[in-house]
PDB file of C-alpha atoms in Angstrom:
ATOM      1  CA  MET A   1     117.187  61.647  40.007  1.00  0.00           C
ATOM      2  CA  ASN A   2     119.385  58.995  41.609  1.00  0.00           C
ATOM      3  CA  MET A   3     119.348  55.697  39.744  1.00  0.00           C
ATOM      4  CA  THR A   4     120.269  52.324  41.174  1.00  0.00           C
ATOM      5  CA  ARG A   5     121.071  48.948  39.706  1.00  0.00           C
ATOM      6  CA  SER A   6     118.440  46.319  40.248  1.00  0.00           C
ATOM      7  CA  ASN A   7     118.327  42.587  39.640  1.00  0.00           C
ATOM      8  CA  ARG A   8     114.970  42.023  41.337  1.00  0.00           C
ATOM      9  CA  SER A   9     113.210  40.789  38.196  1.00  0.00           C
ATOM     10  CA  PHE A  10     115.389  41.740  35.249  1.00  0.00           C
ATOM     11  CA  PRO A  11     117.637  39.440  33.243  1.00  0.00           C
ATOM     12  CA  SER A  12     120.464  41.933  33.089  1.00  0.00           C
ATOM     13  CA  SER A  13     122.157  43.645  36.028  1.00  0.00           C
ATOM     14  CA  ASP A  14     122.953  46.569  33.731  1.00  0.00           C
ATOM     15  CA  ILE A  15     119.352  47.813  33.774  1.00  0.00           C
ATOM     16  CA  LEU A  16     118.960  50.856  36.018  1.00  0.00           C
ATOM     17  CA  VAL A  17     115.735  51.673  37.845  1.00  0.00           C
ATOM     18  CA  ALA A  18     114.636  54.578  40.000  1.00  0.00           C
ATOM     19  CA  PRO A  19     114.707  53.935  43.756  1.00  0.00           C
ATOM     20  CA  ARG A  20     111.407  53.032  45.381  1.00  0.00           C
ATOM     21  CA  ASP A  21     109.420  55.659  47.246  1.00  0.00           C
ATOM     22  CA  LEU A  22     109.282  55.677  51.047  1.00  0.00           C
ATOM     23  CA  ARG A  23     105.922  53.932  51.344  1.00  0.00           C
ATOM     24  CA  SER A  24     107.043  51.111  49.084  1.00  0.00           C
ATOM     25  CA  ILE A  25     110.108  50.522  51.256  1.00  0.00           C
ATOM     26  CA  ALA A  26     107.933  50.324  54.378  1.00  0.00           C
ATOM     27  CA  HIS A  27     105.495  48.003  52.606  1.00  0.00           C
ATOM     28  CA  ASP A  28     108.292  45.675  51.543  1.00  0.00           C
ATOM     29  CA  LEU A  29     109.449  45.462  55.164  1.00  0.00           C
ATOM     30  CA  GLY A  30     105.960  44.263  56.100  1.00  0.00           C
ATOM     31  CA  TYR A  31     104.826  47.468  57.804  1.00  0.00           C
ATOM     32  CA  SER A  32     102.123  46.962  60.432  1.00  0.00           C
ATOM     33  CA  PRO A  33     100.574  49.678  62.643  1.00  0.00           C
ATOM     34  CA  ASP A  34     101.112  47.487  65.707  1.00  0.00           C
ATOM     35  CA  TRP A  35     103.524  49.132  68.143  1.00  0.00           C
ATOM     36  CA  ASN A  36     105.702  46.016  68.375  1.00  0.00           C
ATOM     37  CA  TRP A  37     106.529  46.352  64.680  1.00  0.00           C
ATOM     38  CA  SER A  38     107.992  49.809  65.236  1.00  0.00           C
ATOM     39  CA  TRP A  39     110.457  48.619  67.868  1.00  0.00           C
ATOM     40  CA  GLU A  40     111.357  45.456  65.972  1.00  0.00           C
ATOM     41  CA  ASN A  41     111.928  47.221  62.649  1.00  0.00           C
ATOM     42  CA  TYR A  42     113.500  50.585  63.448  1.00  0.00           C
ATOM     43  CA  LYS A  43     116.950  49.237  62.635  1.00  0.00           C
ATOM     44  CA  ASN A  44     115.642  47.304  59.635  1.00  0.00           C
ATOM     45  CA  MET A  45     114.156  50.529  58.294  1.00  0.00           C
ATOM     46  CA  ILE A  46     117.505  52.280  58.627  1.00  0.00           C
ATOM     47  CA  VAL A  47     119.237  49.487  56.696  1.00  0.00           C
ATOM     48  CA  ALA A  48     116.543  49.409  54.000  1.00  0.00           C
ATOM     49  CA  LEU A  49     116.727  53.168  53.443  1.00  0.00           C
ATOM     50  CA  THR A  50     120.532  53.047  53.470  1.00  0.00           C
ATOM     51  CA  ASN A  51     120.619  50.459  50.714  1.00  0.00           C
ATOM     52  CA  GLU A  52     117.796  51.926  48.626  1.00  0.00           C
ATOM     53  CA  TYR A  53     119.241  55.449  48.455  1.00  0.00           C
ATOM     54  CA  ASP A  54     122.947  54.617  48.953  1.00  0.00           C
ATOM     55  CA  LEU A  55     123.194  56.563  52.225  1.00  0.00           C
ATOM     56  CA  ARG A  56     126.646  55.853  53.638  1.00  0.00           C
ATOM     57  CA  ASP A  57     127.498  58.736  55.982  1.00  0.00           C
ATOM     58  CA  HIS A  58     125.153  58.559  58.985  1.00  0.00           C
ATOM     59  CA  LEU A  59     124.399  60.798  61.960  1.00  0.00           C
ATOM     60  CA  GLU A  60     122.691  59.069  64.891  1.00  0.00           C
ATOM     61  CA  ILE A  61     121.118  61.781  67.034  1.00  0.00           C
ATOM     62  CA  GLY A  62     120.998  61.097  70.754  1.00  0.00           C
ATOM     63  CA  GLY A  63     122.867  57.824  70.332  1.00  0.00           C
ATOM     64  CA  GLY A  64     124.975  58.249  73.459  1.00  0.00           C
ATOM     65  CA  ARG A  65     126.428  55.069  74.893  1.00  0.00           C
ATOM     66  CA  ASP A  66     124.029  52.771  73.069  1.00  0.00           C
ATOM     67  CA  PRO A  67     124.125  53.307  69.287  1.00  0.00           C
ATOM     68  CA  VAL A  68     121.857  51.363  66.939  1.00  0.00           C
ATOM     69  CA  PHE A  69     124.723  49.599  65.181  1.00  0.00           C
ATOM     70  CA  GLN A  70     127.535  47.609  66.707  1.00  0.00           C
ATOM     71  CA  PRO A  71     131.079  48.234  65.384  1.00  0.00           C
ATOM     72  CA  PRO A  72     131.257  45.059  63.201  1.00  0.00           C
ATOM     73  CA  GLU A  73     128.055  46.152  61.452  1.00  0.00           C
ATOM     74  CA  LEU A  74     129.642  49.346  60.127  1.00  0.00           C
ATOM     75  CA  LEU A  75     131.830  47.367  57.747  1.00  0.00           C
ATOM     76  CA  ARG A  76     129.066  44.871  56.967  1.00  0.00           C
ATOM     77  CA  HIS A  77     126.686  47.618  55.848  1.00  0.00           C
ATOM     78  CA  GLY A  78     129.367  49.841  54.339  1.00  0.00           C
ATOM     79  CA  ILE A  79     128.511  52.846  56.509  1.00  0.00           C
ATOM     80  CA  LYS A  80     130.209  55.450  58.645  1.00  0.00           C
ATOM     81  CA  VAL A  81     128.251  56.527  61.739  1.00  0.00           C
ATOM     82  CA  THR A  82     128.778  59.676  63.769  1.00  0.00           C
ATOM     83  CA  ILE A  83     127.095  59.522  67.163  1.00  0.00           C
ATOM     84  CA  ASN A  84     125.616  62.766  68.424  1.00  0.00           C
ATOM     85  CA  ASP A  85     124.651  63.460  72.018  1.00  0.00           C
ATOM     86  CA  ILE A  86     124.222  66.503  74.208  1.00  0.00           C
ATOM     87  CA  SER A  87     126.281  64.746  76.908  1.00  0.00           C
ATOM     88  CA  GLN A  88     130.006  64.206  76.473  1.00  0.00           C
ATOM     89  CA  LYS A  89     129.821  61.679  79.320  1.00  0.00           C
ATOM     90  CA  GLU A  90     127.424  59.545  77.275  1.00  0.00           C
ATOM     91  CA  LEU A  91     129.635  59.817  74.193  1.00  0.00           C
ATOM     92  CA  ASP A  92     132.676  58.760  76.187  1.00  0.00           C
ATOM     93  CA  LEU A  93     130.871  55.493  76.958  1.00  0.00           C
ATOM     94  CA  ALA A  94     130.195  54.766  73.278  1.00  0.00           C
ATOM     95  CA  PRO A  95     132.444  52.365  71.326  1.00  0.00           C
ATOM     96  CA  PRO A  96     135.623  54.041  70.000  1.00  0.00           C
ATOM     97  CA  GLU A  97     134.936  52.885  66.421  1.00  0.00           C
ATOM     98  CA  PHE A  98     132.366  55.679  66.012  1.00  0.00           C
ATOM     99  CA  ALA A  99     132.980  59.331  65.275  1.00  0.00           C
ATOM    100  CA  LYS A 100     131.391  61.492  67.986  1.00  0.00           C
ATOM    101  CA  LEU A 101     129.737  64.885  67.980  1.00  0.00           C
ATOM    102  CA  CYS A 102     128.791  66.580  71.244  1.00  0.00           C
ATOM    103  CA  CYS A 103     126.214  69.314  70.694  1.00  0.00           C
ATOM    104  CA  ASP A 104     122.558  70.216  71.126  1.00  0.00           C
ATOM    105  CA  ILE A 105     121.075  69.205  67.785  1.00  0.00           C
ATOM    106  CA  ALA A 106     118.139  71.587  68.350  1.00  0.00           C
ATOM    107  CA  SER A 107     120.226  74.694  69.037  1.00  0.00           C
ATOM    108  CA  PRO A 108     119.945  77.646  66.603  1.00  0.00           C
ATOM    109  CA  SER A 109     123.756  77.648  66.387  1.00  0.00           C
ATOM    110  CA  THR A 110     124.083  73.992  65.361  1.00  0.00           C
ATOM    111  CA  ILE A 111     124.463  74.562  61.625  1.00  0.00           C
ATOM    112  CA  ASP A 112     127.023  77.321  62.167  1.00  0.00           C
ATOM    113  CA  THR A 113     129.011  74.940  64.355  1.00  0.00           C
ATOM    114  CA  ILE A 114     128.799  71.787  62.229  1.00  0.00           C
ATOM    115  CA  GLY A 115     128.234  73.086  58.700  1.00  0.00           C
ATOM    116  CA  PHE A 116     125.784  72.361  55.890  1.00  0.00           C
ATOM    117  CA  ASN A 117     125.409  69.144  53.860  1.00  0.00           C
ATOM    118  CA  ARG A 118     127.490  66.993  56.195  1.00  0.00           C
ATOM    119  CA  PHE A 119     125.574  63.706  56.240  1.00  0.00           C
ATOM    120  CA  ASP A 120     123.571  61.405  53.967  1.00  0.00           C
ATOM    121  CA  PHE A 121     121.292  60.079  56.693  1.00  0.00           C
ATOM    122  CA  ALA A 122     120.181  61.365  60.109  1.00  0.00           C
ATOM    123  CA  TYR A 123     118.037  59.348  62.497  1.00  0.00           C
ATOM    124  CA  CYS A 124     116.934  59.227  66.115  1.00  0.00           C
ATOM    125  CA  SER A 125     114.801  57.082  68.419  1.00  0.00           C
ATOM    126  CA  MET A 126     112.955  58.385  71.491  1.00  0.00           C
ATOM    127  CA  VAL A 127     114.625  61.792  71.242  1.00  0.00           C
ATOM    128  CA  MET A 128     112.198  64.313  69.744  1.00  0.00           C
ATOM    129  CA  GLU A 129     109.685  64.079  72.592  1.00  0.00           C
ATOM    130  CA  HIS A 130     112.352  65.577  74.872  1.00  0.00           C
ATOM    131  CA  VAL A 131     113.081  68.573  72.611  1.00  0.00           C
ATOM    132  CA  PRO A 132     111.241  71.836  73.398  1.00  0.00           C
ATOM    133  CA  ASP A 133     111.649  73.242  69.859  1.00  0.00           C
ATOM    134  CA  VAL A 134     111.251  70.364  67.398  1.00  0.00           C
ATOM    135  CA  ALA A 135     110.748  72.744  64.467  1.00  0.00           C
ATOM    136  CA  GLN A 136     114.286  74.062  64.992  1.00  0.00           C
ATOM    137  CA  MET A 137     115.575  70.509  65.262  1.00  0.00           C
ATOM    138  CA  TRP A 138     114.005  69.589  61.907  1.00  0.00           C
ATOM    139  CA  ARG A 139     115.478  72.742  60.340  1.00  0.00           C
ATOM    140  CA  ASN A 140     118.904  71.736  61.611  1.00  0.00           C
ATOM    141  CA  ILE A 141     118.514  68.176  60.337  1.00  0.00           C
ATOM    142  CA  HIS A 142     117.560  69.495  56.894  1.00  0.00           C
ATOM    143  CA  GLY A 143     120.631  71.722  56.855  1.00  0.00           C
ATOM    144  CA  LEU A 144     122.953  68.926  57.963  1.00  0.00           C
ATOM    145  CA  LEU A 145     121.745  66.574  55.225  1.00  0.00           C
ATOM    146  CA  ALA A 146     123.327  66.568  51.797  1.00  0.00           C
ATOM    147  CA  PRO A 147     120.976  66.913  48.812  1.00  0.00           C
ATOM    148  CA  GLY A 148     119.074  63.635  48.475  1.00  0.00           C
ATOM    149  CA  GLY A 149     119.690  62.866  52.139  1.00  0.00           C
ATOM    150  CA  THR A 150     117.129  61.163  54.358  1.00  0.00           C
ATOM    151  CA  ALA A 151     115.896  61.621  57.928  1.00  0.00           C
ATOM    152  CA  LEU A 152     114.080  59.120  60.151  1.00  0.00           C
ATOM    153  CA  SER A 153     112.617  59.962  63.554  1.00  0.00           C
ATOM    154  CA  PHE A 154     110.922  57.450  65.870  1.00  0.00           C
ATOM    155  CA  PHE A 155     109.019  58.931  68.814  1.00  0.00           C
ATOM    156  CA  PRO A 156     106.007  58.483  71.134  1.00  0.00           C
ATOM    157  CA  THR A 157     102.924  60.499  70.236  1.00  0.00           C
ATOM    158  CA  LEU A 158     100.102  62.395  71.833  1.00  0.00           C
ATOM    159  CA  PHE A 159      97.349  61.664  72.602  1.00  0.00           C
ATOM    160  CA  ALA A 160      98.067  58.149  73.827  1.00  0.00           C
ATOM    161  CA  PRO A 161      96.912  58.091  77.480  1.00  0.00           C
ATOM    162  CA  PRO A 162     100.284  57.261  79.109  1.00  0.00           C
ATOM    163  CA  PHE A 163     101.992  60.127  77.315  1.00  0.00           C
ATOM    164  CA  VAL A 164      99.183  62.561  78.080  1.00  0.00           C
ATOM    165  CA  ALA A 165      99.515  61.609  81.747  1.00  0.00           C
ATOM    166  CA  ASN A 166     103.290  62.031  81.553  1.00  0.00           C
ATOM    167  CA  GLN A 167     102.864  65.528  80.146  1.00  0.00           C
ATOM    168  CA  LEU A 168     100.172  66.625  82.606  1.00  0.00           C
ATOM    169  CA  MET A 169     101.721  65.259  85.811  1.00  0.00           C
ATOM    170  CA  PRO A 170     104.473  67.124  87.640  1.00  0.00           C
ATOM    171  CA  GLU A 171     107.837  65.678  86.645  1.00  0.00           C
ATOM    172  CA  ALA A 172     108.537  64.320  90.149  1.00  0.00           C
ATOM    173  CA  LEU A 173     105.225  62.440  90.174  1.00  0.00           C
ATOM    174  CA  SER A 174     105.531  61.023  86.660  1.00  0.00           C
ATOM    175  CA  ARG A 175     109.071  59.920  87.463  1.00  0.00           C
ATOM    176  CA  ALA A 176     107.897  58.124  90.621  1.00  0.00           C
ATOM    177  CA  VAL A 177     105.083  56.350  88.754  1.00  0.00           C
ATOM    178  CA  LEU A 178     107.395  55.220  85.956  1.00  0.00           C
ATOM    179  CA  HIS A 179     110.020  53.974  88.390  1.00  0.00           C
ATOM    180  CA  THR A 180     107.362  51.940  90.223  1.00  0.00           C
ATOM    181  CA  LEU A 181     106.043  50.288  87.067  1.00  0.00           C
ATOM    182  CA  PHE A 182     109.405  49.965  85.305  1.00  0.00           C
ATOM    183  CA  PRO A 183     112.331  49.757  87.780  1.00  0.00           C
ATOM    184  CA  ASP A 184     114.849  49.635  84.904  1.00  0.00           C
ATOM    185  CA  ARG A 185     113.930  53.254  84.069  1.00  0.00           C
ATOM    186  CA  LYS A 186     115.495  54.596  87.288  1.00  0.00           C
ATOM    187  CA  ASP A 187     118.039  57.393  86.996  1.00  0.00           C
ATOM    188  CA  ASP A 188     121.003  55.125  87.712  1.00  0.00           C
ATOM    189  CA  GLY A 189     119.871  52.491  85.199  1.00  0.00           C
ATOM    190  CA  GLY A 190     120.575  52.085  81.515  1.00  0.00           C
ATOM    191  CA  ASN A 191     117.337  53.736  80.381  1.00  0.00           C
ATOM    192  CA  PRO A 192     116.702  56.784  82.608  1.00  0.00           C
ATOM    193  CA  LYS A 193     113.711  59.098  82.282  1.00  0.00           C
ATOM    194  CA  PHE A 194     114.058  62.622  80.887  1.00  0.00           C
ATOM    195  CA  PRO A 195     111.452  65.415  80.865  1.00  0.00           C
ATOM    196  CA  ALA A 196     109.153  65.159  77.847  1.00  0.00           C
ATOM    197  CA  HIS A 197     107.504  67.982  75.868  1.00  0.00           C
ATOM    198  CA  TYR A 198     105.919  66.112  72.896  1.00  0.00           C
ATOM    199  CA  ASN A 199     106.350  69.152  70.658  1.00  0.00           C
ATOM    200  CA  TYR A 200     105.221  68.092  67.137  1.00  0.00           C
ATOM    201  CA  CYS A 201     105.050  64.485  68.351  1.00  0.00           C
ATOM    202  CA  ARG A 202     101.912  63.393  66.531  1.00  0.00           C
ATOM    203  CA  GLY A 203     100.966  60.433  64.376  1.00  0.00           C
ATOM    204  CA  SER A 204      99.189  62.326  61.604  1.00  0.00           C
ATOM    205  CA  GLU A 205     100.436  63.893  58.390  1.00  0.00           C
ATOM    206  CA  ALA A 206      98.310  66.974  59.052  1.00  0.00           C
ATOM    207  CA  ALA A 207     100.338  67.820  62.156  1.00  0.00           C
ATOM    208  CA  ILE A 208     103.799  67.264  60.674  1.00  0.00           C
ATOM    209  CA  VAL A 209     103.932  67.401  56.868  1.00  0.00           C
ATOM    210  CA  PRO A 210     103.235  71.173  56.475  1.00  0.00           C
ATOM    211  CA  LEU A 211     106.181  72.003  58.746  1.00  0.00           C
ATOM    212  CA  LEU A 212     108.576  69.673  56.942  1.00  0.00           C
ATOM    213  CA  LYS A 213     107.504  70.900  53.505  1.00  0.00           C
ATOM    214  CA  GLN A 214     108.039  74.485  54.625  1.00  0.00           C
ATOM    215  CA  ILE A 215     111.524  73.561  55.808  1.00  0.00           C
ATOM    216  CA  GLY A 216     112.288  72.050  52.402  1.00  0.00           C
ATOM    217  CA  PHE A 217     111.825  68.274  52.579  1.00  0.00           C
ATOM    218  CA  ARG A 218     110.398  66.916  49.322  1.00  0.00           C
ATOM    219  CA  GLU A 219     109.054  63.473  50.278  1.00  0.00           C
ATOM    220  CA  ILE A 220     107.533  62.832  53.696  1.00  0.00           C
ATOM    221  CA  VAL A 221     105.851  59.764  55.157  1.00  0.00           C
ATOM    222  CA  VAL A 222     104.304  59.339  58.601  1.00  0.00           C
ATOM    223  CA  LEU A 223     103.873  55.722  59.721  1.00  0.00           C
ATOM    224  CA  PRO A 224     101.514  55.455  62.728  1.00  0.00           C
ATOM    225  CA  PHE A 225     101.603  52.775  65.412  1.00  0.00           C
ATOM    226  CA  TYR A 226      99.072  51.806  68.083  1.00  0.00           C
ATOM    227  CA  GLY A 227      99.602  50.180  71.480  1.00  0.00           C
ATOM    228  CA  TYR A 228     102.149  50.100  74.327  1.00  0.00           C
ATOM    229  CA  SER A 229     103.013  48.094  77.446  1.00  0.00           C
ATOM    230  CA  TYR A 230     102.483  50.739  80.128  1.00  0.00           C
ATOM    231  CA  PHE A 231      99.230  49.270  81.469  1.00  0.00           C
ATOM    232  CA  HIS A 232     100.203  45.604  81.290  1.00  0.00           C
ATOM    233  CA  LYS A 233     100.646  45.404  85.075  1.00  0.00           C
ATOM    234  CA  LEU A 234      97.236  46.957  85.787  1.00  0.00           C
ATOM    235  CA  PRO A 235      94.404  44.396  85.414  1.00  0.00           C
ATOM    236  CA  GLY A 236      91.104  45.896  84.382  1.00  0.00           C
ATOM    237  CA  LEU A 237      92.637  49.047  83.002  1.00  0.00           C
ATOM    238  CA  ARG A 238      94.773  46.868  80.749  1.00  0.00           C
ATOM    239  CA  GLN A 239      91.700  45.240  79.187  1.00  0.00           C
ATOM    240  CA  ILE A 240      89.800  48.506  78.762  1.00  0.00           C
ATOM    241  CA  ASP A 241      92.787  50.235  77.229  1.00  0.00           C
ATOM    242  CA  GLY A 242      93.481  47.260  74.971  1.00  0.00           C
ATOM    243  CA  ALA A 243      89.947  47.317  73.610  1.00  0.00           C
ATOM    244  CA  PHE A 244      90.157  51.023  72.861  1.00  0.00           C
ATOM    245  CA  THR A 245      93.559  50.611  71.225  1.00  0.00           C
ATOM    246  CA  ARG A 246      92.220  47.909  68.932  1.00  0.00           C
ATOM    247  CA  LEU A 247      89.309  50.145  67.959  1.00  0.00           C
ATOM    248  CA  ALA A 248      91.577  53.137  67.289  1.00  0.00           C
ATOM    249  CA  ARG A 249      93.894  50.988  65.189  1.00  0.00           C
ATOM    250  CA  SER A 250      91.081  49.423  63.164  1.00  0.00           C
ATOM    251  CA  ARG A 251      89.700  52.870  62.329  1.00  0.00           C
ATOM    252  CA  ASP A 252      93.107  54.568  62.034  1.00  0.00           C
ATOM    253  CA  TRP A 253      92.268  57.294  64.539  1.00  0.00           C
ATOM    254  CA  ARG A 254      95.517  59.212  64.284  1.00  0.00           C
ATOM    255  CA  THR A 255      94.696  61.289  67.363  1.00  0.00           C
ATOM    256  CA  PHE A 256      95.304  58.185  69.481  1.00  0.00           C
ATOM    257  CA  THR A 257      98.484  56.764  67.978  1.00  0.00           C
ATOM    258  CA  SER A 258     101.163  55.708  70.442  1.00  0.00           C
ATOM    259  CA  PHE A 259     104.314  55.962  68.312  1.00  0.00           C
ATOM    260  CA  ALA A 260     105.271  57.109  64.831  1.00  0.00           C
ATOM    261  CA  PHE A 261     108.031  56.929  62.262  1.00  0.00           C
ATOM    262  CA  VAL A 262     108.526  60.147  60.323  1.00  0.00           C
ATOM    263  CA  ILE A 263     110.691  59.645  57.238  1.00  0.00           C
ATOM    264  CA  ALA A 264     111.652  62.604  55.062  1.00  0.00           C
ATOM    265  CA  ARG A 265     113.940  63.125  52.062  1.00  0.00           C
ATOM    266  CA  LYS A 266     115.738  66.347  51.220  1.00  0.00           C
TER     267      LYS A 266
END
């Protein structure tokens, strides 16, 4: 078991204590199931896990041109970050201070190409919903992590109504609707739309934990979140949807989560 120094409430800095579990770390960050918390604290969660488990060699999956950390933060947090993306064009736009890895993280050949036990920490935001075979992606992440390594994935979940509609509508139609409501999501903007599959994108332990345990992860936490902004420009529907979201959140109806953090340790 990894041991860390702690001076939280002890008179001597020489006393060693076991790291906190994943739920305790989330609790100490002030975890709330409100969807705004997930967006505001994704980076904070990465930093908290990094410090708790001494995770210094990071892999950001799907980071492209817009990684979570800025170059000055690498030294501040004492980390090395390798940015992964399927597009070399996106990687070429990323800051030069980062190592870069162009590959499909969900390919069956990924481990053969990159090798086992390469990183302490792997994380991604708004990536897994676009992957057709998420089980293979999780297997690859497990293989890429060193023993004791940690993974964090942040993704939208079914069966939130906007994501159900996105999955059911033809891609051309869903793209047109999104571009109308959110012009910044156009293909030539900084946040373009990609086809979504929502494979294993759920907010419940029952849908995810068995797969991750089978793969070999030993500690797994699913943090659910409720709410979104997709209907904010649609009066009437906005109020109806808001009332249902509040009900689902108050009763923790995991079928109707909107987003989730999945955190797993190897």
